[in-house]
Amino acid sequence: MITNTLLKLIAVIVIFFVVNFAYAFTSLADDTVKAVAALSKQIKYSKNLELLDKSQQLLLQQIGRHVDDYLSLLGRYNQEDRLAILLAVAEQKGIVKKTEKLYLYRAVLKGKIEELHLINLLRIEKITKNSLPAEGVKTLDLIKKNGPFPYGKDGTAFNNREKKLPIRENSIYYQEYTVKTPGRLDRGARRIVIGKNGEIYYTEDHYQTFKAVTE
């Protein structure tokens, strides 16, 4: 027979969880949403990982390893994965509390946070524009001028099938351009790859390895 005391205890426990559940939907202020949105932009590219402290980098790496166990089979990150990484870092920085995660998840799905970027833990070497071969600099200049380009395939989509660059859902996120190789009549192995947000990558071995180009 359940005693009145036990019933009261159960009622208190139920009320506690209901209140906390409601809090998750109501307690997150708009400025917190904006703060998390700003954080997502801060860490949107692998080249920005150094902006985080070591504990946050370690957290990202731990999550990344766990996620990559099955995403290597899927070939893409889904929204829940990206959100999980974003929330983990946001919580680590003290921007959101555990009880606010559910509200934030709904806020993202409703579009309150406009950009939710995948965190890709690729380690890509950085070089400056001046470190490019002269033909690479010329290709970049042509890209800025929007041509004319010497090859018909210049400006076509680079699909990143081998996932050597940060993965994007948009299959035409990257575009490739030829970097001429002296003495060769064909396109050769050198390319410049441009991302829609202005990222610049250089490959000299036909997409086997890439270097991120900075000004």
Short mmCIF file of C-alpha atoms in Angstrom, two decimals:
data_model
loop_
_atom_site.label_atom_id
_atom_site.label_comp_id
_atom_site.label_asym_id
_atom_site.label_seq_id
_atom_site.Cartn_x
_atom_site.Cartn_y
_atom_site.Cartn_z
CA MET A 1 0.00 0.00 0.00
CA ILE A 2 1.44 3.32 -1.02
CA THR A 3 1.44 5.73 1.90
CA ASN A 4 0.44 9.39 1.66
CA THR A 5 4.04 10.36 2.41
CA LEU A 6 5.32 8.36 -0.54
CA LEU A 7 2.66 9.85 -2.80
CA LYS A 8 3.67 13.34 -1.70
CA LEU A 9 7.31 12.53 -2.39
CA ILE A 10 6.47 11.29 -5.87
CA ALA A 11 4.42 14.43 -6.49
CA VAL A 12 7.33 16.65 -5.43
CA ILE A 13 9.70 14.79 -7.75
CA VAL A 14 7.28 15.10 -10.67
CA ILE A 15 6.80 18.82 -10.01
CA PHE A 16 10.58 19.30 -9.84
CA PHE A 17 11.10 17.74 -13.26
CA VAL A 18 8.15 19.61 -14.79
CA VAL A 19 9.49 22.93 -13.52
CA ASN A 20 12.97 22.22 -14.86
CA PHE A 21 11.53 21.09 -18.19
CA ALA A 22 9.53 24.32 -18.45
CA TYR A 23 12.62 26.32 -17.50
CA ALA A 24 14.46 24.82 -20.43
CA PHE A 25 11.91 26.34 -22.77
CA THR A 26 11.57 29.74 -21.15
CA SER A 27 14.78 30.77 -19.44
CA LEU A 28 17.09 31.37 -22.39
CA ALA A 29 17.20 35.08 -23.16
CA ASP A 30 17.61 36.44 -26.68
CA ASP A 31 21.06 37.80 -25.83
CA THR A 32 22.16 34.27 -24.91
CA VAL A 33 20.95 32.99 -28.26
CA LYS A 34 22.96 35.76 -29.93
CA ALA A 35 26.01 34.87 -27.86
CA VAL A 36 25.83 31.25 -28.94
CA ALA A 37 25.31 32.34 -32.55
CA ALA A 38 28.44 34.46 -32.27
CA LEU A 39 30.31 31.49 -30.83
CA SER A 40 29.23 29.28 -33.71
CA LYS A 41 30.66 31.82 -36.14
CA GLN A 42 33.87 32.07 -34.13
CA ILE A 43 34.57 28.35 -34.47
CA LYS A 44 32.99 27.78 -37.89
CA TYR A 45 36.28 26.84 -39.57
CA SER A 46 39.03 24.53 -38.44
CA LYS A 47 41.50 27.40 -38.83
CA ASN A 48 39.76 29.18 -35.92
CA LEU A 49 40.25 26.40 -33.39
CA GLU A 50 43.24 28.24 -31.94
CA LEU A 51 40.80 30.91 -30.70
CA LEU A 52 39.52 28.42 -28.13
CA ASP A 53 41.38 27.53 -24.96
CA LYS A 54 42.96 24.09 -24.57
CA SER A 55 40.09 22.59 -22.60
CA GLN A 56 37.61 23.63 -25.29
CA GLN A 57 39.84 22.27 -28.03
CA LEU A 58 40.12 18.98 -26.16
CA LEU A 59 36.35 18.85 -25.78
CA LEU A 60 35.89 19.39 -29.50
CA GLN A 61 38.42 16.70 -30.31
CA GLN A 62 36.76 14.20 -27.99
CA ILE A 63 33.33 14.85 -29.49
CA GLY A 64 34.80 14.84 -32.98
CA ARG A 65 36.35 11.41 -32.50
CA HIS A 66 33.08 10.00 -31.19
CA VAL A 67 31.05 11.51 -34.02
CA ASP A 68 33.53 10.46 -36.70
CA ASP A 69 33.11 6.79 -35.72
CA TYR A 70 29.85 6.62 -37.63
CA LEU A 71 29.90 9.77 -39.74
CA SER A 72 32.67 8.27 -41.83
CA LEU A 73 30.01 5.85 -43.02
CA LEU A 74 27.36 8.51 -43.55
CA GLY A 75 29.69 10.89 -45.34
CA ARG A 76 28.10 13.99 -43.83
CA TYR A 77 27.22 15.66 -40.56
CA ASN A 78 23.54 15.93 -39.71
CA GLN A 79 21.96 18.79 -37.80
CA GLU A 80 21.94 16.98 -34.47
CA ASP A 81 25.69 16.33 -34.65
CA ARG A 82 26.54 19.94 -35.39
CA LEU A 83 24.20 21.12 -32.67
CA ALA A 84 25.69 18.71 -30.14
CA ILE A 85 29.17 20.08 -30.77
CA LEU A 86 27.99 23.67 -30.63
CA LEU A 87 26.10 23.11 -27.40
CA ALA A 88 29.02 21.31 -25.80
CA VAL A 89 31.33 24.23 -26.44
CA ALA A 90 28.70 26.76 -25.45
CA GLU A 91 28.18 24.98 -22.15
CA GLN A 92 31.93 24.71 -21.63
CA LYS A 93 32.24 28.48 -22.02
CA GLY A 94 29.41 29.02 -19.54
CA ILE A 95 27.12 30.57 -22.14
CA VAL A 96 24.33 28.08 -21.57
CA LYS A 97 23.36 25.78 -18.73
CA LYS A 98 22.37 22.14 -19.10
CA THR A 99 18.76 23.05 -18.41
CA GLU A 100 18.81 25.53 -21.29
CA LYS A 101 19.94 23.07 -23.93
CA LEU A 102 16.49 21.91 -24.93
CA TYR A 103 15.30 25.47 -25.44
CA LEU A 104 18.37 26.27 -27.49
CA TYR A 105 17.83 23.18 -29.62
CA ARG A 106 14.31 24.35 -30.43
CA ALA A 107 15.58 27.87 -31.08
CA VAL A 108 18.03 26.55 -33.65
CA LEU A 109 15.38 24.46 -35.37
CA LYS A 110 13.12 27.51 -35.55
CA GLY A 111 15.85 29.52 -37.22
CA LYS A 112 16.67 31.91 -34.39
CA ILE A 113 20.31 31.06 -34.93
CA GLU A 114 20.78 31.63 -38.63
CA GLU A 115 24.13 29.90 -39.04
CA LEU A 116 24.97 26.60 -37.44
CA HIS A 117 28.30 25.54 -38.85
CA LEU A 118 29.90 22.17 -38.84
CA ILE A 119 33.08 21.87 -36.83
CA ASN A 120 35.60 19.89 -38.79
CA LEU A 121 38.80 18.98 -36.97
CA LEU A 122 41.00 18.78 -40.04
CA ARG A 123 44.55 19.92 -39.60
CA ILE A 124 45.33 21.97 -42.71
CA GLU A 125 48.68 23.71 -43.09
CA LYS A 126 48.51 27.46 -43.61
CA ILE A 127 50.51 29.44 -46.13
CA THR A 128 50.42 33.05 -47.22
CA LYS A 129 49.44 34.19 -50.68
CA ASN A 130 53.05 35.21 -51.25
CA SER A 131 54.11 31.58 -50.69
CA LEU A 132 52.12 30.44 -53.71
CA PRO A 133 53.88 29.85 -57.02
CA ALA A 134 53.58 32.80 -59.40
CA GLU A 135 50.96 30.89 -61.40
CA GLY A 136 48.87 30.45 -58.25
CA VAL A 137 48.93 34.18 -57.54
CA LYS A 138 47.86 34.80 -61.13
CA THR A 139 44.96 32.37 -60.73
CA LEU A 140 43.80 34.20 -57.59
CA ASP A 141 43.94 37.50 -59.46
CA LEU A 142 41.79 36.03 -62.24
CA ILE A 143 39.29 34.78 -59.66
CA LYS A 144 39.00 38.27 -58.18
CA LYS A 145 38.41 39.69 -61.67
CA ASN A 146 35.99 36.86 -62.50
CA GLY A 147 38.11 35.73 -65.43
CA PRO A 148 38.74 35.21 -68.22
CA PHE A 149 39.84 31.70 -67.29
CA PRO A 150 42.03 29.57 -69.56
CA TYR A 151 40.20 26.27 -68.99
CA GLY A 152 36.55 25.37 -69.40
CA LYS A 153 36.44 23.54 -66.07
CA ASP A 154 37.64 26.56 -64.12
CA GLY A 155 34.90 27.70 -61.74
CA THR A 156 33.13 24.33 -61.66
CA ALA A 157 32.10 22.61 -58.44
CA PHE A 158 34.66 20.77 -56.34
CA ASN A 159 32.68 18.08 -54.50
CA ASN A 160 35.23 17.26 -51.78
CA ARG A 161 34.47 13.54 -52.11
CA GLU A 162 37.60 12.53 -50.21
CA LYS A 163 36.71 14.95 -47.38
CA LYS A 164 40.12 16.57 -47.42
CA LEU A 165 38.47 19.96 -46.82
CA PRO A 166 35.86 20.89 -44.19
CA ILE A 167 32.62 19.12 -45.04
CA ARG A 168 29.69 21.25 -46.16
CA GLU A 169 26.13 20.16 -46.87
CA ASN A 170 26.01 22.24 -50.04
CA SER A 171 27.53 20.09 -52.78
CA ILE A 172 28.55 23.19 -54.75
CA TYR A 173 30.10 24.98 -51.76
CA TYR A 174 33.59 24.76 -53.27
CA GLN A 175 34.76 25.77 -56.75
CA GLU A 176 38.03 24.76 -58.36
CA TYR A 177 40.40 26.67 -60.62
CA THR A 178 43.48 25.56 -62.50
CA VAL A 179 46.96 26.71 -61.56
CA LYS A 180 49.05 26.34 -64.70
CA THR A 181 52.12 24.13 -64.56
CA PRO A 182 55.01 25.39 -66.73
CA GLY A 183 55.90 22.97 -69.51
CA ARG A 184 52.59 21.10 -69.44
CA LEU A 185 49.88 21.36 -72.08
CA ASP A 186 47.12 19.84 -69.94
CA ARG A 187 45.72 21.24 -66.68
CA GLY A 188 48.33 19.52 -64.55
CA ALA A 189 47.85 18.71 -60.86
CA ARG A 190 47.76 22.17 -59.28
CA ARG A 191 44.48 23.81 -58.26
CA ILE A 192 43.03 26.66 -56.24
CA VAL A 193 39.77 25.77 -54.45
CA ILE A 194 37.52 28.56 -53.20
CA GLY A 195 34.73 28.25 -50.61
CA LYS A 196 31.55 30.30 -50.68
CA ASN A 197 32.62 32.15 -47.53
CA GLY A 198 35.92 33.19 -49.07
CA GLU A 199 38.13 30.30 -47.95
CA ILE A 200 41.11 29.68 -50.23
CA TYR A 201 42.90 26.34 -50.53
CA TYR A 202 45.83 25.32 -52.70
CA THR A 203 46.69 21.79 -53.82
CA GLU A 204 49.74 20.85 -55.85
CA ASP A 205 49.05 17.12 -56.03
CA HIS A 206 45.55 16.94 -57.53
CA TYR A 207 43.52 17.15 -54.29
CA GLN A 208 45.63 14.73 -52.26
CA THR A 209 46.71 17.46 -49.85
CA PHE A 210 45.62 21.05 -49.30
CA LYS A 211 47.05 24.20 -47.79
CA ALA A 212 44.88 27.06 -46.51
CA VAL A 213 45.91 30.35 -48.11
CA THR A 214 45.87 33.53 -46.04
CA GLU A 215 46.62 37.08 -47.09
#
